[in-house]
mmCIF file of C-alpha atoms in Angstrom:
data_model
loop_
_atom_site.group_PDB
_atom_site.id
_atom_site.type_symbol
_atom_site.label_atom_id
_atom_site.label_comp_id
_atom_site.label_asym_id
_atom_site.label_seq_id
_atom_site.Cartn_x
_atom_site.Cartn_y
_atom_site.Cartn_z
ATOM 1 C CA UNK A 1 40.440 18.604 -69.807
ATOM 2 C CA UNK A 2 40.187 22.352 -69.932
ATOM 3 C CA UNK A 3 37.007 23.939 -70.470
ATOM 4 C CA UNK A 4 38.058 25.403 -73.670
ATOM 5 C CA UNK A 5 39.010 21.873 -75.070
ATOM 6 C CA UNK A 6 35.686 20.453 -73.743
ATOM 7 C CA UNK A 7 33.921 23.244 -75.642
ATOM 8 C CA UNK A 8 35.911 22.482 -78.964
ATOM 9 C CA UNK A 9 35.150 18.903 -78.897
ATOM 10 C CA UNK A 10 31.501 19.317 -78.378
ATOM 11 C CA UNK A 11 31.404 22.106 -81.110
ATOM 12 C CA UNK A 12 32.934 19.598 -83.674
ATOM 13 C CA UNK A 13 30.540 16.536 -82.426
ATOM 14 C CA UNK A 14 27.707 19.047 -83.029
ATOM 15 C CA UNK A 15 28.725 20.018 -86.340
ATOM 16 C CA UNK A 16 28.840 16.182 -87.538
ATOM 17 C CA UNK A 17 25.680 15.446 -86.109
ATOM 18 C CA UNK A 18 24.006 18.532 -87.648
ATOM 19 C CA UNK A 19 25.914 18.319 -90.926
ATOM 20 C CA UNK A 20 25.971 22.139 -90.925
ATOM 21 C CA UNK A 21 27.978 24.822 -89.358
ATOM 22 C CA UNK A 22 24.742 27.143 -89.416
ATOM 23 C CA UNK A 23 22.498 24.374 -87.799
ATOM 24 C CA UNK A 24 25.285 23.706 -85.367
ATOM 25 C CA UNK A 25 25.782 27.110 -84.322
ATOM 26 C CA UNK A 26 22.124 27.629 -83.928
ATOM 27 C CA UNK A 27 22.188 24.520 -81.638
ATOM 28 C CA UNK A 28 24.942 25.711 -79.498
ATOM 29 C CA UNK A 29 23.591 29.238 -79.431
ATOM 30 C CA UNK A 30 26.892 30.661 -80.934
ATOM 31 C CA UNK A 31 27.547 32.437 -84.068
ATOM 32 C CA UNK A 32 28.753 30.719 -87.284
ATOM 33 C CA UNK A 33 31.982 32.759 -87.522
ATOM 34 C CA UNK A 34 32.800 31.926 -83.649
ATOM 35 C CA UNK A 35 32.146 28.354 -84.328
ATOM 36 C CA UNK A 36 34.534 28.371 -87.311
ATOM 37 C CA UNK A 37 36.972 29.992 -85.020
ATOM 38 C CA UNK A 38 36.369 27.295 -82.156
ATOM 39 C CA UNK A 39 36.916 24.187 -84.905
ATOM 40 C CA UNK A 40 40.337 26.072 -86.291
ATOM 41 C CA UNK A 41 41.512 26.337 -82.859
ATOM 42 C CA UNK A 42 40.863 22.624 -82.272
ATOM 43 C CA UNK A 43 42.373 21.565 -85.847
ATOM 44 C CA UNK A 44 45.334 23.430 -84.680
ATOM 45 C CA UNK A 45 45.598 21.683 -81.446
ATOM 46 C CA UNK A 46 45.493 18.352 -82.771
ATOM 47 C CA UNK A 47 47.543 19.055 -85.913
ATOM 48 C CA UNK A 48 45.422 17.531 -88.550
ATOM 49 C CA UNK A 49 42.190 18.497 -90.431
ATOM 50 C CA UNK A 50 39.076 17.369 -89.064
ATOM 51 C CA UNK A 51 36.275 18.685 -91.384
ATOM 52 C CA UNK A 52 35.951 18.969 -95.040
ATOM 53 C CA UNK A 53 34.088 22.098 -95.793
ATOM 54 C CA UNK A 54 32.490 23.521 -99.089
ATOM 55 C CA UNK A 55 29.976 26.165 -99.495
ATOM 56 C CA UNK A 56 27.021 23.704 -99.692
ATOM 57 C CA UNK A 57 28.039 20.797 -97.264
ATOM 58 C CA UNK A 58 30.494 19.881 -94.307
ATOM 59 C CA UNK A 59 31.575 16.367 -93.751
ATOM 60 C CA UNK A 60 34.207 14.681 -91.366
ATOM 61 C CA UNK A 61 37.695 13.766 -92.763
ATOM 62 C CA UNK A 62 38.800 10.201 -91.865
ATOM 63 C CA UNK A 63 40.573 11.684 -88.856
ATOM 64 C CA UNK A 64 37.260 13.533 -88.102
ATOM 65 C CA UNK A 65 35.259 10.261 -88.226
ATOM 66 C CA UNK A 66 37.761 8.500 -85.917
ATOM 67 C CA UNK A 67 37.602 11.052 -83.364
ATOM 68 C CA UNK A 68 33.995 11.357 -83.682
ATOM 69 C CA UNK A 69 33.379 7.512 -83.122
ATOM 70 C CA UNK A 70 35.383 8.068 -79.872
ATOM 71 C CA UNK A 71 33.483 11.069 -78.718
ATOM 72 C CA UNK A 72 29.890 10.309 -79.599
ATOM 73 C CA UNK A 73 29.537 7.446 -76.889
ATOM 74 C CA UNK A 74 31.212 9.774 -74.349
ATOM 75 C CA UNK A 75 28.728 12.595 -75.192
ATOM 76 C CA UNK A 76 25.723 10.290 -75.021
ATOM 77 C CA UNK A 77 26.966 9.123 -71.857
ATOM 78 C CA UNK A 78 27.308 12.664 -70.547
ATOM 79 C CA UNK A 79 23.877 13.672 -72.057
ATOM 80 C CA UNK A 80 22.440 10.611 -70.358
ATOM 81 C CA UNK A 81 23.787 11.375 -67.001
ATOM 82 C CA UNK A 82 22.422 15.006 -67.344
ATOM 83 C CA UNK A 83 19.087 13.801 -68.507
ATOM 84 C CA UNK A 84 18.825 11.540 -65.451
ATOM 85 C CA UNK A 85 19.417 13.960 -63.296
ATOM 86 C CA UNK A 86 16.507 15.938 -64.709
ATOM 87 C CA UNK A 87 14.538 12.767 -64.507
ATOM 88 C CA UNK A 88 14.466 13.321 -60.760
ATOM 89 C CA UNK A 89 12.330 16.512 -61.377
ATOM 90 C CA UNK A 90 8.591 16.625 -62.256
ATOM 91 C CA UNK A 91 9.726 17.410 -65.865
ATOM 92 C CA UNK A 92 12.237 15.285 -67.996
ATOM 93 C CA UNK A 93 14.637 17.341 -70.253
ATOM 94 C CA UNK A 94 17.232 16.769 -72.823
ATOM 95 C CA UNK A 95 17.321 16.508 -76.518
ATOM 96 C CA UNK A 96 15.064 13.793 -78.429
ATOM 97 C CA UNK A 97 15.270 13.042 -82.197
ATOM 98 C CA UNK A 98 12.589 11.362 -83.922
ATOM 99 C CA UNK A 99 12.687 10.151 -87.770
ATOM 100 C CA UNK A 100 8.855 9.728 -89.233
ATOM 101 C CA UNK A 101 7.460 9.322 -92.774
ATOM 102 C CA UNK A 102 5.240 12.102 -93.714
ATOM 103 C CA UNK A 103 1.899 9.876 -93.307
ATOM 104 C CA UNK A 104 2.751 9.062 -89.772
ATOM 105 C CA UNK A 105 3.912 12.599 -89.200
ATOM 106 C CA UNK A 106 0.604 13.669 -89.984
ATOM 107 C CA UNK A 107 -1.413 10.981 -88.146
ATOM 108 C CA UNK A 108 0.578 10.645 -84.969
ATOM 109 C CA UNK A 109 2.946 13.583 -84.526
ATOM 110 C CA UNK A 110 0.889 16.860 -85.659
ATOM 111 C CA UNK A 111 -2.087 15.949 -83.273
ATOM 112 C CA UNK A 112 -0.026 15.674 -79.963
ATOM 113 C CA UNK A 113 2.775 18.247 -81.080
ATOM 114 C CA UNK A 114 1.443 21.428 -79.541
ATOM 115 C CA UNK A 115 0.505 19.667 -76.323
ATOM 116 C CA UNK A 116 3.748 17.786 -75.754
ATOM 117 C CA UNK A 117 5.684 20.888 -75.913
ATOM 118 C CA UNK A 118 3.496 22.487 -73.412
ATOM 119 C CA UNK A 119 3.752 19.577 -71.178
ATOM 120 C CA UNK A 120 7.590 19.096 -71.531
ATOM 121 C CA UNK A 121 9.195 22.449 -72.282
ATOM 122 C CA UNK A 122 12.606 21.387 -71.155
ATOM 123 C CA UNK A 123 12.884 18.638 -74.123
ATOM 124 C CA UNK A 124 14.413 19.853 -77.011
ATOM 125 C CA UNK A 125 12.558 17.786 -79.676
ATOM 126 C CA UNK A 126 13.567 17.491 -83.253
ATOM 127 C CA UNK A 127 10.967 15.564 -85.855
ATOM 128 C CA UNK A 128 12.832 14.815 -89.028
ATOM 129 C CA UNK A 129 10.020 13.655 -91.697
ATOM 130 C CA UNK A 130 11.727 11.399 -94.033
ATOM 131 C CA UNK A 131 9.890 8.723 -96.467
ATOM 132 C CA UNK A 132 13.413 7.153 -97.305
ATOM 133 C CA UNK A 133 13.547 4.453 -94.293
ATOM 134 C CA UNK A 134 16.778 6.089 -92.724
ATOM 135 C CA UNK A 135 18.536 4.105 -90.252
ATOM 136 C CA UNK A 136 17.824 5.375 -87.052
ATOM 137 C CA UNK A 137 21.336 4.286 -85.445
ATOM 138 C CA UNK A 138 23.498 5.872 -88.507
ATOM 139 C CA UNK A 139 21.221 8.851 -88.643
ATOM 140 C CA UNK A 140 21.464 9.288 -84.801
ATOM 141 C CA UNK A 141 17.709 9.390 -83.934
ATOM 142 C CA UNK A 142 16.436 8.390 -80.780
ATOM 143 C CA UNK A 143 13.423 6.579 -82.239
ATOM 144 C CA UNK A 144 11.506 6.219 -85.451
ATOM 145 C CA UNK A 145 7.953 5.504 -86.741
ATOM 146 C CA UNK A 146 7.552 2.796 -89.349
ATOM 147 C CA UNK A 147 5.271 0.193 -90.676
ATOM 148 C CA UNK A 148 5.506 -3.245 -88.887
ATOM 149 C CA UNK A 149 6.504 -5.016 -91.857
ATOM 150 C CA UNK A 150 9.217 -2.607 -92.331
ATOM 151 C CA UNK A 151 10.869 -3.080 -88.782
ATOM 152 C CA UNK A 152 14.290 -4.590 -88.068
ATOM 153 C CA UNK A 153 13.923 -7.614 -85.937
ATOM 154 C CA UNK A 154 16.751 -6.204 -83.367
ATOM 155 C CA UNK A 155 14.410 -3.085 -82.483
ATOM 156 C CA UNK A 156 12.077 -2.656 -79.676
ATOM 157 C CA UNK A 157 8.717 -1.954 -81.167
ATOM 158 C CA UNK A 158 5.784 0.127 -79.711
ATOM 159 C CA UNK A 159 2.458 -0.724 -81.402
ATOM 160 C CA UNK A 160 0.776 2.728 -82.379
ATOM 161 C CA UNK A 161 -2.181 1.483 -84.268
ATOM 162 C CA UNK A 162 -4.303 -1.553 -85.457
ATOM 163 C CA UNK A 163 -3.900 -3.419 -88.757
ATOM 164 C CA UNK A 164 -4.048 -1.279 -91.943
ATOM 165 C CA UNK A 165 -5.929 -1.761 -95.096
ATOM 166 C CA UNK A 166 -5.436 -0.812 -98.810
ATOM 167 C CA UNK A 167 -8.081 1.208 -100.404
ATOM 168 C CA UNK A 168 -8.950 1.549 -104.228
ATOM 169 C CA UNK A 169 -10.971 4.736 -104.852
ATOM 170 C CA UNK A 170 -12.060 6.872 -107.477
ATOM 171 C CA UNK A 171 -14.253 10.172 -107.816
ATOM 172 C CA UNK A 172 -17.668 9.973 -108.785
ATOM 173 C CA UNK A 173 -16.764 12.067 -111.631
ATOM 174 C CA UNK A 174 -14.382 9.570 -113.093
ATOM 175 C CA UNK A 175 -16.593 6.628 -112.294
ATOM 176 C CA UNK A 176 -19.414 8.155 -114.528
ATOM 177 C CA UNK A 177 -17.084 8.098 -117.550
ATOM 178 C CA UNK A 178 -15.610 4.591 -116.527
ATOM 179 C CA UNK A 179 -16.923 1.216 -115.434
ATOM 180 C CA UNK A 180 -16.337 0.438 -111.867
ATOM 181 C CA UNK A 181 -13.662 -2.238 -111.508
ATOM 182 C CA UNK A 182 -14.990 -5.644 -110.150
ATOM 183 C CA UNK A 183 -11.620 -7.267 -110.322
ATOM 184 C CA UNK A 184 -7.944 -6.140 -110.029
ATOM 185 C CA UNK A 185 -7.451 -7.126 -113.552
ATOM 186 C CA UNK A 186 -9.959 -4.503 -114.401
ATOM 187 C CA UNK A 187 -7.429 -1.691 -113.399
ATOM 188 C CA UNK A 188 -5.379 -2.531 -116.603
ATOM 189 C CA UNK A 189 -8.304 -0.575 -118.315
ATOM 190 C CA UNK A 190 -8.339 2.476 -116.293
ATOM 191 C CA UNK A 191 -6.112 5.597 -115.621
ATOM 192 C CA UNK A 192 -4.386 4.738 -112.377
ATOM 193 C CA UNK A 193 -2.503 7.196 -110.355
ATOM 194 C CA UNK A 194 0.947 5.682 -109.782
ATOM 195 C CA UNK A 195 3.083 6.168 -106.681
ATOM 196 C CA UNK A 196 6.858 6.411 -106.774
ATOM 197 C CA UNK A 197 8.857 5.916 -103.673
ATOM 198 C CA UNK A 198 10.756 8.936 -102.587
ATOM 199 C CA UNK A 199 14.490 9.285 -103.760
ATOM 200 C CA UNK A 200 13.584 8.374 -107.197
ATOM 201 C CA UNK A 201 12.827 4.854 -106.494
ATOM 202 C CA UNK A 202 10.633 2.093 -107.884
ATOM 203 C CA UNK A 203 6.753 2.771 -108.844
ATOM 204 C CA UNK A 204 4.653 0.983 -106.234
ATOM 205 C CA UNK A 205 3.106 -2.306 -107.633
ATOM 206 C CA UNK A 206 -0.444 -2.363 -106.359
ATOM 207 C CA UNK A 207 -0.902 -5.237 -103.980
ATOM 208 C CA UNK A 208 -4.016 -7.376 -103.666
ATOM 209 C CA UNK A 209 -5.119 -10.608 -101.792
ATOM 210 C CA UNK A 210 -8.054 -12.596 -101.546
ATOM 211 C CA UNK A 211 -8.039 -16.066 -99.397
ATOM 212 C CA UNK A 212 -4.745 -17.753 -100.017
ATOM 213 C CA UNK A 213 -4.352 -15.845 -103.229
ATOM 214 C CA UNK A 214 -1.907 -12.873 -103.065
ATOM 215 C CA UNK A 215 -0.170 -10.981 -106.178
ATOM 216 C CA UNK A 216 0.977 -7.497 -107.097
ATOM 217 C CA UNK A 217 0.153 -5.702 -110.381
ATOM 218 C CA UNK A 218 1.499 -2.544 -112.391
ATOM 219 C CA UNK A 219 -1.064 -0.433 -113.167
ATOM 220 C CA UNK A 220 -1.108 2.387 -116.113
ATOM 221 C CA UNK A 221 -2.070 5.994 -116.044
ATOM 222 C CA UNK A 222 -0.678 9.426 -117.022
ATOM 223 C CA UNK A 223 0.244 10.726 -113.490
ATOM 224 C CA UNK A 224 2.811 9.501 -111.187
ATOM 225 C CA UNK A 225 3.314 11.207 -107.599
ATOM 226 C CA UNK A 226 5.694 10.828 -104.659
ATOM 227 C CA UNK A 227 3.026 12.236 -101.965
ATOM 228 C CA UNK A 228 -0.055 10.662 -101.058
ATOM 229 C CA UNK A 229 -1.858 14.212 -100.230
ATOM 230 C CA UNK A 230 -1.197 14.984 -103.916
ATOM 231 C CA UNK A 231 -2.863 11.459 -104.822
ATOM 232 C CA UNK A 232 -5.607 12.248 -103.045
ATOM 233 C CA UNK A 233 -6.395 15.440 -104.569
ATOM 234 C CA UNK A 234 -5.623 14.072 -107.826
ATOM 235 C CA UNK A 235 -8.155 11.429 -107.142
ATOM 236 C CA UNK A 236 -10.760 14.023 -105.933
ATOM 237 C CA UNK A 237 -10.412 15.849 -109.284
ATOM 238 C CA UNK A 238 -11.371 12.892 -111.124
ATOM 239 C CA UNK A 239 -7.817 12.296 -112.863
ATOM 240 C CA UNK A 240 -7.911 8.290 -111.990
ATOM 241 C CA UNK A 241 -8.168 5.543 -109.649
ATOM 242 C CA UNK A 242 -5.961 6.061 -106.309
ATOM 243 C CA UNK A 243 -4.615 3.086 -104.174
ATOM 244 C CA UNK A 244 -3.724 3.973 -100.728
ATOM 245 C CA UNK A 245 -4.308 3.481 -96.725
ATOM 246 C CA UNK A 246 -7.919 3.389 -96.055
ATOM 247 C CA UNK A 247 -7.745 5.742 -93.046
ATOM 248 C CA UNK A 248 -6.124 8.181 -95.584
ATOM 249 C CA UNK A 249 -9.052 8.420 -97.955
ATOM 250 C CA UNK A 250 -11.908 7.291 -95.108
ATOM 251 C CA UNK A 251 -13.099 11.048 -94.851
ATOM 252 C CA UNK A 252 -13.789 11.523 -98.366
ATOM 253 C CA UNK A 253 -15.332 8.186 -98.592
ATOM 254 C CA UNK A 254 -17.940 9.246 -95.912
ATOM 255 C CA UNK A 255 -18.483 12.634 -97.516
ATOM 256 C CA UNK A 256 -19.226 11.126 -100.766
ATOM 257 C CA UNK A 257 -16.168 12.787 -102.647
ATOM 258 C CA UNK A 258 -14.600 9.341 -103.450
ATOM 259 C CA UNK A 259 -16.196 5.796 -104.007
ATOM 260 C CA UNK A 260 -14.358 2.562 -102.715
ATOM 261 C CA UNK A 261 -14.318 -0.450 -104.843
ATOM 262 C CA UNK A 262 -12.459 -3.998 -104.823
ATOM 263 C CA UNK A 263 -12.596 -4.134 -101.071
ATOM 264 C CA UNK A 264 -12.797 -7.975 -100.974
ATOM 265 C CA UNK A 265 -9.268 -7.745 -102.782
ATOM 266 C CA UNK A 266 -7.938 -5.337 -100.247
ATOM 267 C CA UNK A 267 -5.016 -6.826 -98.172
ATOM 268 C CA UNK A 268 -4.464 -5.988 -94.508
ATOM 269 C CA UNK A 269 -0.858 -5.582 -93.031
ATOM 270 C CA UNK A 270 0.566 -4.716 -89.700
ATOM 271 C CA UNK A 271 0.143 -1.037 -88.771
ATOM 272 C CA UNK A 272 2.475 1.754 -87.663
ATOM 273 C CA UNK A 273 4.978 1.271 -84.745
ATOM 274 C CA UNK A 274 7.470 3.427 -82.777
ATOM 275 C CA UNK A 275 10.801 1.710 -82.678
ATOM 276 C CA UNK A 276 14.307 2.291 -80.778
ATOM 277 C CA UNK A 277 17.328 0.450 -80.336
ATOM 278 C CA UNK A 278 17.722 -1.955 -77.594
ATOM 279 C CA UNK A 279 21.332 -1.231 -76.956
ATOM 280 C CA UNK A 280 20.555 0.705 -73.962
ATOM 281 C CA UNK A 281 18.167 2.167 -71.338
ATOM 282 C CA UNK A 282 15.231 4.335 -72.603
ATOM 283 C CA UNK A 283 16.051 7.884 -71.999
ATOM 284 C CA UNK A 284 13.410 9.662 -69.935
ATOM 285 C CA UNK A 285 12.560 12.050 -72.708
ATOM 286 C CA UNK A 286 12.028 9.177 -75.096
ATOM 287 C CA UNK A 287 9.867 7.551 -72.256
ATOM 288 C CA UNK A 288 7.509 10.113 -71.622
ATOM 289 C CA UNK A 289 7.165 10.767 -75.539
ATOM 290 C CA UNK A 290 6.252 7.195 -76.079
ATOM 291 C CA UNK A 291 3.736 7.525 -73.126
ATOM 292 C CA UNK A 292 2.338 10.584 -74.627
ATOM 293 C CA UNK A 293 1.766 8.989 -78.136
ATOM 294 C CA UNK A 294 0.041 5.986 -76.461
ATOM 295 C CA UNK A 295 -2.301 7.905 -74.290
ATOM 296 C CA UNK A 296 -3.541 10.154 -77.497
ATOM 297 C CA UNK A 297 -3.473 7.572 -80.369
#
């Protein structure tokens, strides 16, 4: 294979991976027009259209999907070989793609991001904040972070936190005008801040447990959000009762800005895990990323 043919195929695979000519061009460090010319040359050489292009998106054709399915493992092996060669040095190198929900990004990624980049400048790190429970294999991610109860059994999981607990909270100003709930059923008489799962999904039903009894309730209120930071702000403003992970509201509870109740009914569940596929050896870049997280959790 000539160098130009390899470059064409690498350019095509990068466009499919990024879903964008602009992002692919930036990753390949060439201009978008030059990238478009490269793809036109490839399509003329193979005699078939490989990409569907619009002003807003790009996606592979059926022929493009078939070609990419054959190319992706080969390029993965090549990148792995290069990464292994780099691993013989003191600093691992290569690309690393991580998928993580917002709450986990703020808890685990933000605190270590600067130190990790300074420690491993040769690793091209991509962090995608995503609350949609994306399949990391289909999304071509090296790893993800997710709550333990949402992990697939065929994944290798690395524990990042202990068990978590839900916490019902409200601002003192709200509780001055409303009696404090003593039982989950009392919440039906309160203004509760609902949470809608991202992507227009269902409204979260508040989960409670005590002893052997566990149940869910649908709460009422005039505000629904899909972001936990917004929920905290709304609770601090006295809009109503919020129900979220205890560590998210603990600083506000300790500062007296929020008051917790219904603790006896708050369920505990598995915490956060980093997970990755078990189908191949852990790449050096992912290995040091995991070690970095574990050392600073």
